[in-house]
């Protein structure tokens, strides 16, 4: 069987995908192996390597197509949380059907494990837990915590209750993450800025309020401003569940500019 064209059989799939490097923008061919029994998706820098570069728990990853973001029609974004912060892998295949097979394999493996964990659950409910599209993504301008800093363009991604912002849409890690809790606990979004906070020239500003900090944001159009405010408000209007509170407690809100792990990792990641 051609390893490059293998489909998902008997709880396992393996093949080569082009993966974007963590420290640079180059895509390199990497061997990926999905093993449902081990609950793992892992990849190897070299096919003959004995140990994978990384092993991800299938039950903790999300996969979504991202052709526009990668600039390839067969692009896939794989995300997971490591050490309290989101990590993104960007991959693509030379074959459109192959990347669809990988996406379906991740969903199938997750579905099979959920069926074992929740034998009486309705299929429709389980499907909702497999993979998810991001609520909204796009550029916004953001000031600093004092509101006196210059506005800088950032790529924002709303993933359920996690609002992440990046310097570049293809960054492996967000510069910061904000957990959006329930409105009765001090989370809200307001049009405009507090008194004394400078407005960006030509911008349509709004403020995201959390118990620990206010985020001063600006869109380039009123339509985009209202769209972001609407999805953020819908999120904070939702009652917070216990498992979501647990996830919030583990979240690292601000990623260090030079984490120790980045010094140890090689560009060949």
Coordinates of C-alpha atoms in Angstrom, one line a residue:
X1 CA 0.0 0.0 0.0
X2 CA 1.3 3.4 -0.9
X3 CA 1.9 5.2 2.4
X4 CA 1.2 8.6 0.7
X5 CA -2.3 7.5 -0.3
X6 CA -3.3 5.3 2.6
X7 CA -6.9 5.9 3.8
X8 CA -8.2 5.4 7.4
X9 CA -8.3 1.7 8.0
X10 CA -8.8 -0.2 11.3
X11 CA -8.1 2.7 13.6
X12 CA -4.9 3.8 12.0
X13 CA -3.7 6.2 9.3
X14 CA -0.2 7.2 8.3
X15 CA 1.3 9.3 5.5
X16 CA 3.3 12.4 4.6
X17 CA 2.0 15.9 5.0
X18 CA 3.7 19.2 4.4
X19 CA 4.0 21.0 7.8
X20 CA 4.9 24.6 8.5
X21 CA 8.0 25.1 10.7
X22 CA 7.4 26.6 14.1
X23 CA 10.3 29.0 13.9
X24 CA 10.1 29.8 10.2
X25 CA 7.6 29.8 7.3
X26 CA 9.0 26.9 5.4
X27 CA 6.8 23.8 4.9
X28 CA 8.7 20.5 5.2
X29 CA 7.5 16.9 4.5
X30 CA 6.8 15.1 7.8
X31 CA 5.5 11.6 8.5
X32 CA 2.2 11.7 10.4
X33 CA 0.7 8.7 12.2
X34 CA -2.8 8.5 13.7
X35 CA -3.4 5.6 16.1
X36 CA -6.9 5.4 17.5
X37 CA -6.0 2.7 20.0
X38 CA -3.2 4.8 21.5
X39 CA -5.3 7.9 21.3
X40 CA -2.5 9.7 19.5
X41 CA -1.6 11.8 16.5
X42 CA 2.2 12.0 16.1
X43 CA 4.7 13.2 13.5
X44 CA 8.3 12.5 12.8
X45 CA 11.0 14.8 11.4
X46 CA 12.5 11.8 9.6
X47 CA 10.6 8.6 8.6
X48 CA 13.3 6.4 10.2
X49 CA 13.3 8.2 13.5
X50 CA 12.5 6.0 16.5
X51 CA 10.8 8.8 18.5
X52 CA 8.2 11.3 17.2
X53 CA 8.9 15.0 17.3
X54 CA 5.5 15.5 19.0
X55 CA 2.6 13.3 20.1
X56 CA -0.9 14.8 20.5
X57 CA -3.8 13.2 22.2
X58 CA -6.6 12.7 19.7
X59 CA -9.2 13.6 22.4
X60 CA -7.6 17.0 22.9
X61 CA -7.1 18.3 19.3
X62 CA -9.2 20.3 16.9
X63 CA -8.9 20.2 13.1
X64 CA -10.3 22.7 10.7
X65 CA -9.8 23.4 7.0
X66 CA -7.9 26.7 6.4
X67 CA -7.1 27.0 2.7
X68 CA -7.2 30.9 2.7
X69 CA -5.0 31.2 5.7
X70 CA -2.3 28.8 4.4
X71 CA -2.7 29.9 0.8
X72 CA -3.2 26.3 -0.3
X73 CA -6.5 24.7 -1.2
X74 CA -5.6 21.6 0.8
X75 CA -4.7 23.3 4.0
X76 CA -5.6 22.0 7.5
X77 CA -5.1 23.6 10.9
X78 CA -4.6 21.3 13.9
X79 CA -4.8 22.9 17.3
X80 CA -4.4 21.7 20.9
X81 CA -3.6 23.1 24.3
X82 CA -0.1 22.5 25.8
X83 CA 1.1 23.9 29.1
X84 CA -1.9 26.2 29.3
X85 CA -1.5 27.8 25.8
X86 CA -2.8 27.0 22.3
X87 CA -0.4 25.4 19.8
X88 CA -1.2 25.3 16.1
X89 CA 0.1 23.0 13.4
X90 CA -0.4 24.1 9.8
X91 CA -0.3 21.3 7.3
X92 CA -1.3 20.6 3.7
X93 CA -1.3 17.7 1.3
X94 CA -0.6 17.7 -2.4
X95 CA -3.8 15.8 -2.9
X96 CA -7.2 17.3 -2.0
X97 CA -8.8 13.9 -1.2
X98 CA -5.9 13.0 1.1
X99 CA -6.4 16.1 3.3
X100 CA -10.1 15.3 3.5
X101 CA -9.2 11.7 4.5
X102 CA -7.0 13.1 7.3
X103 CA -9.7 15.4 8.6
X104 CA -12.3 12.5 8.5
X105 CA -9.8 10.2 10.2
X106 CA -9.4 12.6 13.1
X107 CA -13.2 12.9 13.4
X108 CA -13.8 9.1 13.1
X109 CA -11.2 8.3 15.8
X110 CA -12.7 10.9 18.1
X111 CA -16.2 9.6 17.5
X112 CA -15.2 6.0 18.2
X113 CA -13.6 6.9 21.5
X114 CA -16.6 9.1 22.5
X115 CA -18.9 6.2 21.8
X116 CA -17.0 4.0 24.2
X117 CA -16.8 6.8 26.9
X118 CA -20.5 7.6 26.5
X119 CA -22.3 4.5 25.3
X120 CA -25.8 5.9 25.8
X121 CA -25.2 9.3 24.2
X122 CA -27.1 10.4 21.1
X123 CA -25.0 10.4 17.9
X124 CA -26.0 13.9 17.1
X125 CA -24.7 15.1 20.4
X126 CA -21.4 13.3 19.9
X127 CA -20.9 14.8 16.5
X128 CA -21.0 18.2 18.0
X129 CA -17.9 17.3 20.1
X130 CA -15.7 16.0 17.3
X131 CA -14.2 19.1 15.6
X132 CA -15.4 22.7 15.5
X133 CA -15.1 25.7 13.2
X134 CA -13.8 28.9 14.8
X135 CA -16.6 31.3 15.7
X136 CA -14.8 34.2 14.1
X137 CA -11.4 35.2 12.8
X138 CA -9.9 38.4 11.4
X139 CA -7.8 41.5 12.0
X140 CA -8.4 44.0 14.8
X141 CA -6.2 46.7 16.3
X142 CA -5.3 46.4 19.9
X143 CA -3.8 48.8 22.4
X144 CA -1.9 47.8 25.6
X145 CA -3.2 47.3 29.1
X146 CA -2.8 51.0 30.0
X147 CA -4.6 52.2 26.9
X148 CA -1.8 54.6 26.2
X149 CA 0.2 52.3 24.0
X150 CA 0.1 52.5 20.2
X151 CA -2.5 50.4 18.4
X152 CA -1.0 47.4 16.8
X153 CA -2.7 45.1 14.2
X154 CA -3.3 41.6 15.5
X155 CA -5.0 38.5 14.1
X156 CA -7.8 37.5 16.4
X157 CA -9.4 34.0 16.6
X158 CA -12.5 33.2 18.7
X159 CA -12.5 29.5 19.5
X160 CA -15.5 28.8 21.7
X161 CA -14.6 30.7 24.9
X162 CA -11.0 31.3 24.0
X163 CA -10.2 34.6 22.3
X164 CA -6.6 34.5 20.9
X165 CA -4.6 37.1 19.2
X166 CA -1.5 36.7 17.0
X167 CA 1.1 38.8 15.3
X168 CA 0.6 36.7 12.2
X169 CA -2.3 34.4 11.4
X170 CA 0.1 31.4 11.0
X171 CA 2.0 31.8 14.2
X172 CA 2.4 28.6 16.1
X173 CA 1.4 30.2 19.4
X174 CA -0.9 33.2 20.2
X175 CA 0.7 36.3 21.8
X176 CA -2.1 36.2 24.3
X177 CA -5.3 34.4 25.2
X178 CA -8.4 35.6 26.9
X179 CA -11.0 33.3 28.4
X180 CA -14.5 34.7 28.1
X181 CA -16.6 33.8 31.1
X182 CA -20.2 34.5 32.0
X183 CA -21.5 38.1 32.0
X184 CA -22.6 37.9 35.7
X185 CA -19.0 37.2 36.6
X186 CA -17.7 40.5 35.2
X187 CA -17.3 39.7 31.4
X188 CA -18.9 42.1 28.9
X189 CA -18.2 44.0 25.7
X190 CA -19.0 47.7 25.3
X191 CA -19.0 50.0 22.3
X192 CA -16.4 52.8 22.5
X193 CA -13.6 53.3 25.0
X194 CA -13.5 54.5 28.7
X195 CA -12.9 58.2 29.3
X196 CA -9.2 59.1 28.9
X197 CA -8.3 56.2 26.6
X198 CA -7.2 57.5 23.2
X199 CA -9.1 56.3 20.1
X200 CA -7.3 55.0 17.0
X201 CA -7.6 57.4 14.1
X202 CA -10.3 56.2 11.8
X203 CA -11.1 53.2 13.9
X204 CA -14.4 51.9 15.3
X205 CA -13.5 51.1 18.9
X206 CA -14.9 48.8 21.5
X207 CA -13.9 47.5 24.9
X208 CA -13.7 43.9 26.1
X209 CA -14.1 43.8 29.9
X210 CA -12.9 41.0 32.1
X211 CA -12.5 40.8 35.8
X212 CA -8.7 41.2 35.5
X213 CA -8.3 43.6 32.6
X214 CA -10.0 45.7 29.9
X215 CA -8.9 45.2 26.3
X216 CA -9.1 48.2 24.1
X217 CA -9.8 47.1 20.5
X218 CA -10.6 48.8 17.2
X219 CA -12.0 47.6 13.9
X220 CA -11.6 49.3 10.6
X221 CA -15.3 49.5 9.9
X222 CA -18.5 49.8 11.9
X223 CA -19.7 46.6 10.3
X224 CA -16.7 44.6 11.5
X225 CA -17.0 46.3 14.9
X226 CA -20.6 45.3 15.4
X227 CA -19.9 41.8 14.1
X228 CA -17.1 41.2 16.7
X229 CA -19.2 42.8 19.5
X230 CA -22.1 40.5 18.6
X231 CA -20.1 37.2 18.8
X232 CA -18.3 38.3 21.9
X233 CA -21.6 39.2 23.6
X234 CA -23.2 35.9 22.7
X235 CA -20.2 34.1 24.3
X236 CA -20.4 36.0 27.5
X237 CA -24.2 35.6 27.6
X238 CA -23.7 31.8 27.9
X239 CA -23.8 30.2 31.3
X240 CA -20.4 28.8 32.3
X241 CA -20.2 25.1 32.9
X242 CA -17.9 23.4 35.4
X243 CA -15.6 21.9 32.8
X244 CA -15.2 25.3 31.2
X245 CA -14.2 26.8 34.6
X246 CA -11.5 24.1 34.8
X247 CA -10.2 25.0 31.4
X248 CA -10.1 28.7 32.4
X249 CA -8.0 28.0 35.4
X250 CA -5.3 26.3 33.3
X251 CA -5.1 29.1 30.7
X252 CA -1.9 31.1 30.3
X253 CA -3.1 34.6 29.4
X254 CA 0.2 36.0 28.2
X255 CA 2.8 33.9 26.5
X256 CA 6.4 34.9 27.4
X257 CA 8.3 36.6 24.5
X258 CA 11.2 34.2 24.8
X259 CA 10.0 31.0 26.5
X260 CA 12.7 28.6 27.6
X261 CA 11.1 25.8 25.5
X262 CA 11.7 27.8 22.4
X263 CA 15.4 28.0 23.1
X264 CA 15.6 24.2 23.4
X265 CA 13.5 23.4 20.3
X266 CA 15.1 23.1 16.9
X267 CA 13.9 24.8 13.8
X268 CA 13.2 21.4 12.3
X269 CA 10.1 21.1 14.4

